[in-house]
CSV table of C-alpha atoms in Angstrom, one decimal:
chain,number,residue,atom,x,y,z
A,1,UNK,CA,-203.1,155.3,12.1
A,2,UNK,CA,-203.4,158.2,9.1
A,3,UNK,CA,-200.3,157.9,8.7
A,4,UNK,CA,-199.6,154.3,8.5
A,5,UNK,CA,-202.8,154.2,5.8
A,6,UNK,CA,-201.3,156.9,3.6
A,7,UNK,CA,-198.1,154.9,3.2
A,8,UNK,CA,-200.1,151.7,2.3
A,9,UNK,CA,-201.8,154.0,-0.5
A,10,UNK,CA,-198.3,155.6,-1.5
A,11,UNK,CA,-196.5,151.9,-2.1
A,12,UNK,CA,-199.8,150.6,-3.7
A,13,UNK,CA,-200.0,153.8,-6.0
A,14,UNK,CA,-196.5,153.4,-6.3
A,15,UNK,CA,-197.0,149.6,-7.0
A,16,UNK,CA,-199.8,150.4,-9.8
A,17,UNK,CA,-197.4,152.4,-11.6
A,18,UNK,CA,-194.5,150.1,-11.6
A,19,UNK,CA,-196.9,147.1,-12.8
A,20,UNK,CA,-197.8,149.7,-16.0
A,21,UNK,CA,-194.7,149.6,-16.9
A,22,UNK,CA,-193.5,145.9,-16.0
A,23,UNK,CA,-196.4,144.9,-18.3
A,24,UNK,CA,-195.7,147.4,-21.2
A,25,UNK,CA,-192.2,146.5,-21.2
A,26,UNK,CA,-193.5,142.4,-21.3
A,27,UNK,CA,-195.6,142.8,-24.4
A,28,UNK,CA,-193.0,144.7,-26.4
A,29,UNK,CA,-190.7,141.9,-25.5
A,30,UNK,CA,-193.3,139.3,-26.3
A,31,UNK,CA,-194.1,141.7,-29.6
A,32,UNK,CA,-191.0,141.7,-30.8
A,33,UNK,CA,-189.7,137.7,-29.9
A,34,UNK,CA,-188.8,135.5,-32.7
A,35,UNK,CA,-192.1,133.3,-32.7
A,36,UNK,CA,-194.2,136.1,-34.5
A,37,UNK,CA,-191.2,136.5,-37.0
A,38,UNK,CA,-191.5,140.4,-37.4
A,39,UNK,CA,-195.7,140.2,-37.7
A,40,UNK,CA,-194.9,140.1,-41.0
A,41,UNK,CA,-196.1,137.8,-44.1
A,42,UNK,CA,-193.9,134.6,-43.5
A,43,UNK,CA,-193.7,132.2,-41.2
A,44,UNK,CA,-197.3,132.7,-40.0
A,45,UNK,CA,-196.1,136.2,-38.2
A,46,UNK,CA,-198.6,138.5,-38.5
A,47,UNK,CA,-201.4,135.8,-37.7
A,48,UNK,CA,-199.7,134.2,-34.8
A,49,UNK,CA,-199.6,138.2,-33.3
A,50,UNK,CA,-203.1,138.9,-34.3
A,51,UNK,CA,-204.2,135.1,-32.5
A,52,UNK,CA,-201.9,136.6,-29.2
A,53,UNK,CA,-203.6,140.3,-29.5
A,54,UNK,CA,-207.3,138.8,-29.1
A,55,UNK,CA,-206.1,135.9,-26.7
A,56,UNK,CA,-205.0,139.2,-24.2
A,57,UNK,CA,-208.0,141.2,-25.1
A,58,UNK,CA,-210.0,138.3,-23.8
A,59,UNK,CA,-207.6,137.6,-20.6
A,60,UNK,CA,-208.3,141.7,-19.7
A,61,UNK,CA,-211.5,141.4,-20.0
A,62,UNK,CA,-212.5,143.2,-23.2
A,63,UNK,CA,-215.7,142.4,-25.5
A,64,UNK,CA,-215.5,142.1,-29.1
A,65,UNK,CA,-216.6,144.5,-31.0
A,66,UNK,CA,-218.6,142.0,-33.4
A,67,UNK,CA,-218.7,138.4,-32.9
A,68,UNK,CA,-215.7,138.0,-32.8
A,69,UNK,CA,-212.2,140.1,-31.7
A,70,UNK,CA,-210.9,139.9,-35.5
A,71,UNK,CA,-212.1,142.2,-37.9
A,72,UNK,CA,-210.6,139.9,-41.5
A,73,UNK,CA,-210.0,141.4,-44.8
A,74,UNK,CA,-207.3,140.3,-47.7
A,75,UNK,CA,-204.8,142.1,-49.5
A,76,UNK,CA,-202.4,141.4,-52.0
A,77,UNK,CA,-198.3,141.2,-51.0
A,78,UNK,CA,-194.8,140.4,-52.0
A,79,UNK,CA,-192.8,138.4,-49.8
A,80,UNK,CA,-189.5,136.5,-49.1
A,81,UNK,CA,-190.1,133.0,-47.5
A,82,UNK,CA,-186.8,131.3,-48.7
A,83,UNK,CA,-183.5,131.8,-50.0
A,84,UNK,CA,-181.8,135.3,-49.4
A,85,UNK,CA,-178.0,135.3,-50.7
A,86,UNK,CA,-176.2,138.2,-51.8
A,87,UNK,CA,-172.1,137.9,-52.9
A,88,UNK,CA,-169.7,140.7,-53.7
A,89,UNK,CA,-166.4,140.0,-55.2
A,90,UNK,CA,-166.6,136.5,-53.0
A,91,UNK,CA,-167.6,138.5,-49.9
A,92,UNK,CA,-171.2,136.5,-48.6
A,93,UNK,CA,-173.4,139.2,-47.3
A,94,UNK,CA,-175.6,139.0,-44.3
A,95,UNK,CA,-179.3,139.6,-45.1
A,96,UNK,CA,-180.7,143.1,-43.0
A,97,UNK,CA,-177.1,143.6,-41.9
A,98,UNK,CA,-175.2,144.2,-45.1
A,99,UNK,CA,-178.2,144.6,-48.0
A,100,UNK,CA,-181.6,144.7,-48.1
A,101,UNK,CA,-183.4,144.0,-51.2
A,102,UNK,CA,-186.1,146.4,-52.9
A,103,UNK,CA,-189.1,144.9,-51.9
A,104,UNK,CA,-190.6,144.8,-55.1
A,105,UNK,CA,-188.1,142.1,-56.3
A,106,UNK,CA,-188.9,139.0,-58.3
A,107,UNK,CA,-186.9,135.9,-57.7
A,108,UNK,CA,-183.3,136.1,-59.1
A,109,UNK,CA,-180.4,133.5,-59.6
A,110,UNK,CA,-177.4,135.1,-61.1
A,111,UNK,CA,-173.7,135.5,-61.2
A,112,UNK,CA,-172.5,138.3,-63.2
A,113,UNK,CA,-169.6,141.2,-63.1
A,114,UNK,CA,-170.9,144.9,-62.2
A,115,UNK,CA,-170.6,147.6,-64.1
A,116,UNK,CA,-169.9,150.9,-62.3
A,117,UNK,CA,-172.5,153.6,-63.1
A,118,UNK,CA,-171.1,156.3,-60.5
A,119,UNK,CA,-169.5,156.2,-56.7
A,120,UNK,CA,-172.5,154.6,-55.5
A,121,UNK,CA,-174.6,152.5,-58.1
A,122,UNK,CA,-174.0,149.6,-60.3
A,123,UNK,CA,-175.6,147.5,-62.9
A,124,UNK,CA,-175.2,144.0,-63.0
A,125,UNK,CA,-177.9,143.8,-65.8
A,126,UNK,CA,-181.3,145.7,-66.8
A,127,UNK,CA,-182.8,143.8,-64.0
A,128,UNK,CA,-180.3,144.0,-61.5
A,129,UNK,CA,-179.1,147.1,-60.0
A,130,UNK,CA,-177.0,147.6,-56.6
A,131,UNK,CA,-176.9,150.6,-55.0
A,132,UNK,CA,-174.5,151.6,-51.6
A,133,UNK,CA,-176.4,153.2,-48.7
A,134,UNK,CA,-175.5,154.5,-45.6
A,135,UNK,CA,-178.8,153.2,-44.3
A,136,UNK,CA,-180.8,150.7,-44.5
A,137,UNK,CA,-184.9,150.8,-44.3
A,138,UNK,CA,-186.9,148.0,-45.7
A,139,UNK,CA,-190.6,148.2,-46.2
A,140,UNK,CA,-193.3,145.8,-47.5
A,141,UNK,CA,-195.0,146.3,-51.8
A,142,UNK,CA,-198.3,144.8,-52.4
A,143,UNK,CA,-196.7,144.1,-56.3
A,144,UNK,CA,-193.7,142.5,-58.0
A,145,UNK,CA,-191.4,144.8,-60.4
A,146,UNK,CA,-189.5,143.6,-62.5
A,147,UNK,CA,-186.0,145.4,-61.6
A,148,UNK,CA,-184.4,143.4,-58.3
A,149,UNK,CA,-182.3,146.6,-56.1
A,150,UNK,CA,-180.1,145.4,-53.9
A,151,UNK,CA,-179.0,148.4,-51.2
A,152,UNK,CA,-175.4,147.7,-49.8
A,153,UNK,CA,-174.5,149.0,-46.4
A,154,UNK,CA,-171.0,151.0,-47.6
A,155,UNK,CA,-169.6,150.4,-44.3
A,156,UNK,CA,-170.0,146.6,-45.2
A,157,UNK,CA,-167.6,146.7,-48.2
A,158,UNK,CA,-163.7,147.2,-47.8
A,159,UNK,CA,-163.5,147.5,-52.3
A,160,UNK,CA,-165.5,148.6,-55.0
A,161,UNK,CA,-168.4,146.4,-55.8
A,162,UNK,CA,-167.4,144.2,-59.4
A,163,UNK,CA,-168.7,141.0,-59.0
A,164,UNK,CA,-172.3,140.0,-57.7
A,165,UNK,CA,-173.5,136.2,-57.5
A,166,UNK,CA,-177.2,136.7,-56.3
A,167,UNK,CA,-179.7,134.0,-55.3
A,168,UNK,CA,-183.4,135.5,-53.9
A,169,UNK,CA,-186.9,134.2,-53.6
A,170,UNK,CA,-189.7,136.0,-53.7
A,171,UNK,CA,-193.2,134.7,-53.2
A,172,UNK,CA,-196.4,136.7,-54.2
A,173,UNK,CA,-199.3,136.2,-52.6
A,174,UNK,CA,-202.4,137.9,-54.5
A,175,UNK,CA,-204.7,137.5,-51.3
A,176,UNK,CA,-203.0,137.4,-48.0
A,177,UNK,CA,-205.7,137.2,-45.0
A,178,UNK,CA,-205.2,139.4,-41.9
A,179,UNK,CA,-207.2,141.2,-39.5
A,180,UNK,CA,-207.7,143.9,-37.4
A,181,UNK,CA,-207.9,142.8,-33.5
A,182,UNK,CA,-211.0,145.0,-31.7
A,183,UNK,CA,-212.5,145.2,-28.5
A,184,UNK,CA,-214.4,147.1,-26.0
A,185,UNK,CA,-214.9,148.6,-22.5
A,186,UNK,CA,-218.5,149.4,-22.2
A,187,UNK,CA,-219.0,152.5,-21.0
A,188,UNK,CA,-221.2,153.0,-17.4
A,189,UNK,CA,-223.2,156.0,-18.5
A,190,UNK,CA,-223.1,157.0,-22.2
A,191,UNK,CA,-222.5,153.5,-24.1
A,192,UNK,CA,-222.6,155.2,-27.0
A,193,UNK,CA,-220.2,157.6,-26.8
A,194,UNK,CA,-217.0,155.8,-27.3
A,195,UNK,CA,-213.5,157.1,-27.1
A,196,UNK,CA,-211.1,155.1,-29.2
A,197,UNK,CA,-207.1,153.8,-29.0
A,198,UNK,CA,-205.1,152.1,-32.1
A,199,UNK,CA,-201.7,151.3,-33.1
A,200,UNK,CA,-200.7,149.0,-35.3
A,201,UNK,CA,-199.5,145.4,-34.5
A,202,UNK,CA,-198.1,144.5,-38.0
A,203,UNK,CA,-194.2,145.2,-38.9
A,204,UNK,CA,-192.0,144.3,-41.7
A,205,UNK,CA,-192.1,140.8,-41.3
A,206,UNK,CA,-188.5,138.6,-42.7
A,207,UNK,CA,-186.6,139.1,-45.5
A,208,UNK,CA,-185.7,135.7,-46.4
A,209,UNK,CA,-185.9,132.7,-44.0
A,210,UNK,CA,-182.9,134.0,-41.4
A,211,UNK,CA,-183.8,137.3,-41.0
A,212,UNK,CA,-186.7,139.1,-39.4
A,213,UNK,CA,-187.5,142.7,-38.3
A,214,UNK,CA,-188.5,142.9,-34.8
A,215,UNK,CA,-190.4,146.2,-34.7
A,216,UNK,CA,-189.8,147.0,-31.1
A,217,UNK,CA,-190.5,151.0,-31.6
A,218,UNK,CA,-192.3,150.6,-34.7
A,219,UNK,CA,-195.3,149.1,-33.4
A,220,UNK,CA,-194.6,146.9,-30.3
A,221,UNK,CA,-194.2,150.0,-28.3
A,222,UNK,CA,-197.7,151.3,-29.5
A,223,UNK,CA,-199.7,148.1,-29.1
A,224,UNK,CA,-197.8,147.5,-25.7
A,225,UNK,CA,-199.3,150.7,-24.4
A,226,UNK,CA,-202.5,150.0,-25.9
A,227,UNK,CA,-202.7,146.9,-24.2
A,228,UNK,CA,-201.6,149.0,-20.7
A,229,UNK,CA,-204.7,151.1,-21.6
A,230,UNK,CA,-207.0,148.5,-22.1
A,231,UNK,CA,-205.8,146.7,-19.0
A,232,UNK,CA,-206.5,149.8,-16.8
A,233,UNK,CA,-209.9,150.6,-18.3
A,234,UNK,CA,-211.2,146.6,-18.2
A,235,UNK,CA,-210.2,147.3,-14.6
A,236,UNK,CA,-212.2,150.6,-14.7
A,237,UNK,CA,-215.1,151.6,-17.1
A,238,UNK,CA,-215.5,155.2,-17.6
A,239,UNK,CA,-218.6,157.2,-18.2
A,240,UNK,CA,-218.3,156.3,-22.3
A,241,UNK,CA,-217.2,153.6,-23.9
A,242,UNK,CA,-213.2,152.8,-24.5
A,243,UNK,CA,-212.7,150.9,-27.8
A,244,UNK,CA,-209.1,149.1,-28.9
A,245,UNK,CA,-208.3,148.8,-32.4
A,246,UNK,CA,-204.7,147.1,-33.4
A,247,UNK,CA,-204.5,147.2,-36.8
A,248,UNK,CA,-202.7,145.0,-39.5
A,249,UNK,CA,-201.4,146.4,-43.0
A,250,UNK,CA,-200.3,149.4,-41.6
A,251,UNK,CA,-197.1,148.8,-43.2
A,252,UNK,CA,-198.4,148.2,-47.1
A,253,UNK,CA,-200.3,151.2,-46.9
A,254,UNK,CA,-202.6,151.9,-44.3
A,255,UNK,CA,-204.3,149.2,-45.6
A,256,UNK,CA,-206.7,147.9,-42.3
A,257,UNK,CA,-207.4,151.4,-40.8
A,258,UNK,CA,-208.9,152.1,-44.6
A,259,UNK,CA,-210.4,148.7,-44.2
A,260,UNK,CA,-212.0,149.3,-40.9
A,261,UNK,CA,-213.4,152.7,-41.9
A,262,UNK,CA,-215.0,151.4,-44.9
A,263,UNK,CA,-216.4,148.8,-42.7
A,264,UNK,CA,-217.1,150.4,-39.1
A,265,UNK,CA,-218.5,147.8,-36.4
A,266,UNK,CA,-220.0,150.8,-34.8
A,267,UNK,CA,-221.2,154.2,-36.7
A,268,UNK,CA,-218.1,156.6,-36.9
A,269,UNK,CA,-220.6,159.0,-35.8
A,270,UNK,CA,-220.1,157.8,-32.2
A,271,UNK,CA,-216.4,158.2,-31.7
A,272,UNK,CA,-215.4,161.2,-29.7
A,273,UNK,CA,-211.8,160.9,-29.6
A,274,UNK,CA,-209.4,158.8,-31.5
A,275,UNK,CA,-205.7,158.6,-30.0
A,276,UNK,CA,-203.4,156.3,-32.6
A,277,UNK,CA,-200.5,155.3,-31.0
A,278,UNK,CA,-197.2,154.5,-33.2
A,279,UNK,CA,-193.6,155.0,-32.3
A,280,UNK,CA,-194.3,155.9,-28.9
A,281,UNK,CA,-191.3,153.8,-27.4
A,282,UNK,CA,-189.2,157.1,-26.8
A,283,UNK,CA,-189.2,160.7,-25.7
A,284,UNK,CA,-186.7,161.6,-24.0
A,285,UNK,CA,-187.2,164.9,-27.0
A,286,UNK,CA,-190.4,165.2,-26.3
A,287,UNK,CA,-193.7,163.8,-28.1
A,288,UNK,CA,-195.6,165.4,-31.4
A,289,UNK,CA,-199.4,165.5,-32.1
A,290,UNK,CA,-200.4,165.2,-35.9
A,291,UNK,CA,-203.8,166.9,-36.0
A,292,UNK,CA,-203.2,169.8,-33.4
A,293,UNK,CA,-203.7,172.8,-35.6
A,294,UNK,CA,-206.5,170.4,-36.8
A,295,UNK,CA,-208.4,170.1,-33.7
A,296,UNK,CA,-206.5,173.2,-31.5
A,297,UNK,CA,-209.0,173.1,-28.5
A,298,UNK,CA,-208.5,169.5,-27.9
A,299,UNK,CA,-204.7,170.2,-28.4
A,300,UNK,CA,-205.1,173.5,-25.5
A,301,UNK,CA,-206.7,170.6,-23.6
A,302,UNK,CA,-203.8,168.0,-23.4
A,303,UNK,CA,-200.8,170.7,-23.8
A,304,UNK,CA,-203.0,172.1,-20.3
A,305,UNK,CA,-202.9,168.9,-18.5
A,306,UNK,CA,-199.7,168.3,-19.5
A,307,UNK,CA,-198.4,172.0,-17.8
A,308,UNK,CA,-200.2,171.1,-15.0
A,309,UNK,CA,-198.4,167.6,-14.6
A,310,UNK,CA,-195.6,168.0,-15.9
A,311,UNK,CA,-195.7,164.3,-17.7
A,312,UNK,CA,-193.8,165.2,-20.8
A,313,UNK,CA,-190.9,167.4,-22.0
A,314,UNK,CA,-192.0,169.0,-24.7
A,315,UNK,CA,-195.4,168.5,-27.1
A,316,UNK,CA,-195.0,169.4,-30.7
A,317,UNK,CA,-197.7,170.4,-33.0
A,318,UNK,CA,-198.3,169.3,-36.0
A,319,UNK,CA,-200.8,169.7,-38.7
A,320,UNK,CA,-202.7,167.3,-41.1
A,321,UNK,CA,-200.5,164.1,-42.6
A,322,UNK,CA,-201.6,160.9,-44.0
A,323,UNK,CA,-198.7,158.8,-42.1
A,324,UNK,CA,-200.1,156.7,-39.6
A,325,UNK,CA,-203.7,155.1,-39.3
A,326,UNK,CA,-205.3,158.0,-37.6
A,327,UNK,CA,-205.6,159.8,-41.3
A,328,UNK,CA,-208.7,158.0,-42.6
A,329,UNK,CA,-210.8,158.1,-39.7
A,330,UNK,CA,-210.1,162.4,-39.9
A,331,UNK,CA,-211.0,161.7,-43.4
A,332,UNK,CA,-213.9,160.3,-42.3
A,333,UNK,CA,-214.7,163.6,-39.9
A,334,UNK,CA,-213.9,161.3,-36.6
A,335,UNK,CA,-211.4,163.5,-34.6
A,336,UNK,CA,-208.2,162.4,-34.2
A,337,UNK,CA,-204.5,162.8,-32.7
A,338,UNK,CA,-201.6,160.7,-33.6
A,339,UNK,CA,-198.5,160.5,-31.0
A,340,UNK,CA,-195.1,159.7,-31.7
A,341,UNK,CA,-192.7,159.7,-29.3
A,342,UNK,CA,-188.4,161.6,-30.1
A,343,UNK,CA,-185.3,161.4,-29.2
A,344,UNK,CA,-183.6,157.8,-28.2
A,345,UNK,CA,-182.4,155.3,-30.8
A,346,UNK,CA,-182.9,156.1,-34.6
A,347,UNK,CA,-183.3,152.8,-35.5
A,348,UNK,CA,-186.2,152.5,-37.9
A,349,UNK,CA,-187.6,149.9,-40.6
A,350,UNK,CA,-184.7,148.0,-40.0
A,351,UNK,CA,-183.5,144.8,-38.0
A,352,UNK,CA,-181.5,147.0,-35.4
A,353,UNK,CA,-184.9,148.2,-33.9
A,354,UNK,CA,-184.9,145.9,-30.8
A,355,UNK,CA,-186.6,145.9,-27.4
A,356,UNK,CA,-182.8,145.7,-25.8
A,357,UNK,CA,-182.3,149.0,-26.9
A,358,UNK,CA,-186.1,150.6,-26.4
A,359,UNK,CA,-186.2,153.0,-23.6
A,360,UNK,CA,-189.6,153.3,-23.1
A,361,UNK,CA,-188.5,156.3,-20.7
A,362,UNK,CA,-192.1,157.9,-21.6
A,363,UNK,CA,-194.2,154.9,-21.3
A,364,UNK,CA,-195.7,155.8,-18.1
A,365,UNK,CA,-196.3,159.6,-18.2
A,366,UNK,CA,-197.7,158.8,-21.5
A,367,UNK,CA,-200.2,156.4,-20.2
A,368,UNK,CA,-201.1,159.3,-18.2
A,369,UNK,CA,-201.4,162.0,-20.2
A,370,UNK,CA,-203.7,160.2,-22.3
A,371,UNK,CA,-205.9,159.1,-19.4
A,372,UNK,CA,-206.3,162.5,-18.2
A,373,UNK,CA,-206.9,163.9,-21.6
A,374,UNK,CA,-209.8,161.2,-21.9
A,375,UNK,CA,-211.7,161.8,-18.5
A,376,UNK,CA,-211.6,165.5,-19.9
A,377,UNK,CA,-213.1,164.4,-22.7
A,378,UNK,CA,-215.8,162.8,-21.3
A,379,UNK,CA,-215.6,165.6,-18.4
């Protein structure tokens, strides 16, 4: 009979551990689909994550953190709703593929010849400039310059660059609404004492009205496992607290984590622990902590746990960096690590960084690292 029960528990345990990573691998699909258009500043992208974010939050069984899931704030942002045509010498260029734009750029309409500056750049005219790349890596500006850049993939051109025929909108919008997406397990003992998990839910959004930038490492990966979290703890409250923050504006600046701070739903003083989670959709090189020669006990702690499991290859440390949205809650004295995952694909801030090609090979013993570094925490 024992052992006919201790194979039920190994094929639920078993079971449990496959489900982890079924539903991790569900949201960075859903993350990363064409509906929230890069969860970016077109198309209604970023809101129609945030609007999914809470609607799971409430499905798992989290509270909000206020009176409602969505912490709101506004900030200003340059984007590209429309019209997104680059030519060279007759040759139409696809958008994300061939060029990416600087994404300061104003609208241009323009046909003019290049003039060659060196091997690799080229002026069309003071406020038009083409440069050749051997990658490509978009971000978001929170301004409009007055210089349009457009960065050519070389491998997309089979001559020099000497005519250009450019058409680009741009669209500023001085206000843009979004929100950060929070909610709560309460804790069983110390309600108070809350231990804390982010990542970021906002990417790069679409540069122009055919191309978008799914994201799928960069931060599908890291709100997938936070939601993998918060399912496990909804399904068991710990001693403290467990708080979920996904954050928007990561990507113009660290713009809702300096938000949030600034604005706190609970005092700062009460957080214990914050992990942030961002590019964790890797590892097969291992995983790096920024903060661990910040905070070296609580980095002796996990590296311990890790020894003892055996979860993860290799853990880097890393000291102090403002890269992520860990850096103004340390600013603010909360403790904090932020993970990243290496190794895998190198795609990054561009429209090659799919969920097709995500690994996720460290999904699960990173779920479980970071449960056993919490129940030492509140141990």
């Amino acid at each position: 009979m024992k052992k006919y029960i201790c194979i039920i528990i190994l094929f639920s345990t078993l079971s449990v551990s496959a489900q982890d990573s079924v539903y991790t691998r569900k949201m960075v699909n859903k993350l990363t689909a064409k509906e929230f258009w890069g969860r970016g500043y077109t198309k209604d992208g970023m809101a129609k994550a945030a609007d999914f974010i809470a609607a799971e939050y409430k499905k798992l069984g989290l509270i909000p953190l206020g009176t409602s899931y969505k912490q709101i704030f506004n900030f200003p942002v340059n984007t590209f709703p429309g019209t997104m045509m680059v030519e060279i010498n007759g040759q139409k260029l696809i958008p994300g593929q061939d060029f990416i734009i600087n994404n300061e750029s104003p609208t241009v309409k323009l046909k003019a010849d290049l003039k060659q500056a060196d091997s690799l750049n080229f002026q069309a005219s003071p406020t038009l400039q083409v440069a050749l790349k051997d990658k490509l890596t978009w971000s978001v500006a929170t301004e409009v310059g007055q210089v349009t850049q457009i960065q050519i993939n070389k491998k997309s051109l089979a001559t020099i660059p000497k005519q250009i025929n450019v058409d680009i909108e741009n669209k500023f919008i001085p206000d843009f609404k979004a929100s950060n997406i929070c909610g709560l397990v309460r804790g069983t003992k110390y309600p108070d004492s809350v231990l804390i998990i982010t990542a970021h839910y906002d990417h790069l959004g679409g540069m122009g009205k055919d191309t978008y930038f799914p994201g799928a490492n960069d931060n599908a990966a890291g709100v997938a496992t936070l939601l993998s979290l918060a399912k496990y703890y909804a399904a068991n409250p710990q001693p403290y607290s467990i708080g979920f923050i996904c954050f928007a504006g990561e990507e113009a600046g660290l713009l809702g984590s300096r938000f949030y701070t600034e604005n706190p739903l609970f005092p700062l003083k009460n957080i214990k622990f914050l992990i942030n989670l961002d590019l964790v959709g890797t590892g097969e090189a291992g995983v790096t902590i920024v903060n661990a020669s910040v905070y070296p006990k609580a980095f002796s702690v996990l590296k311990e746990i890790n020894t003892e499991h055996k979860y993860i290859s290799k853990i880097n440390s890393r000291g102090k960096a403002a890269n992520s949205d860990h850096y103004f809650f340390t600013e603010k004295g909360v403790p904090a690590f932020f993970i990243y995952t290496q190794g895998g694909p190198s795609a990054y801030h561009d429209v090659f960084d799919k969920p097709e090609t995500l690994p996720l090979n460290e999904c699960n013993d990173l779920f479980k690292l970071i449960v056993d570094f919490n129940k030492k925490l509140m141990n």
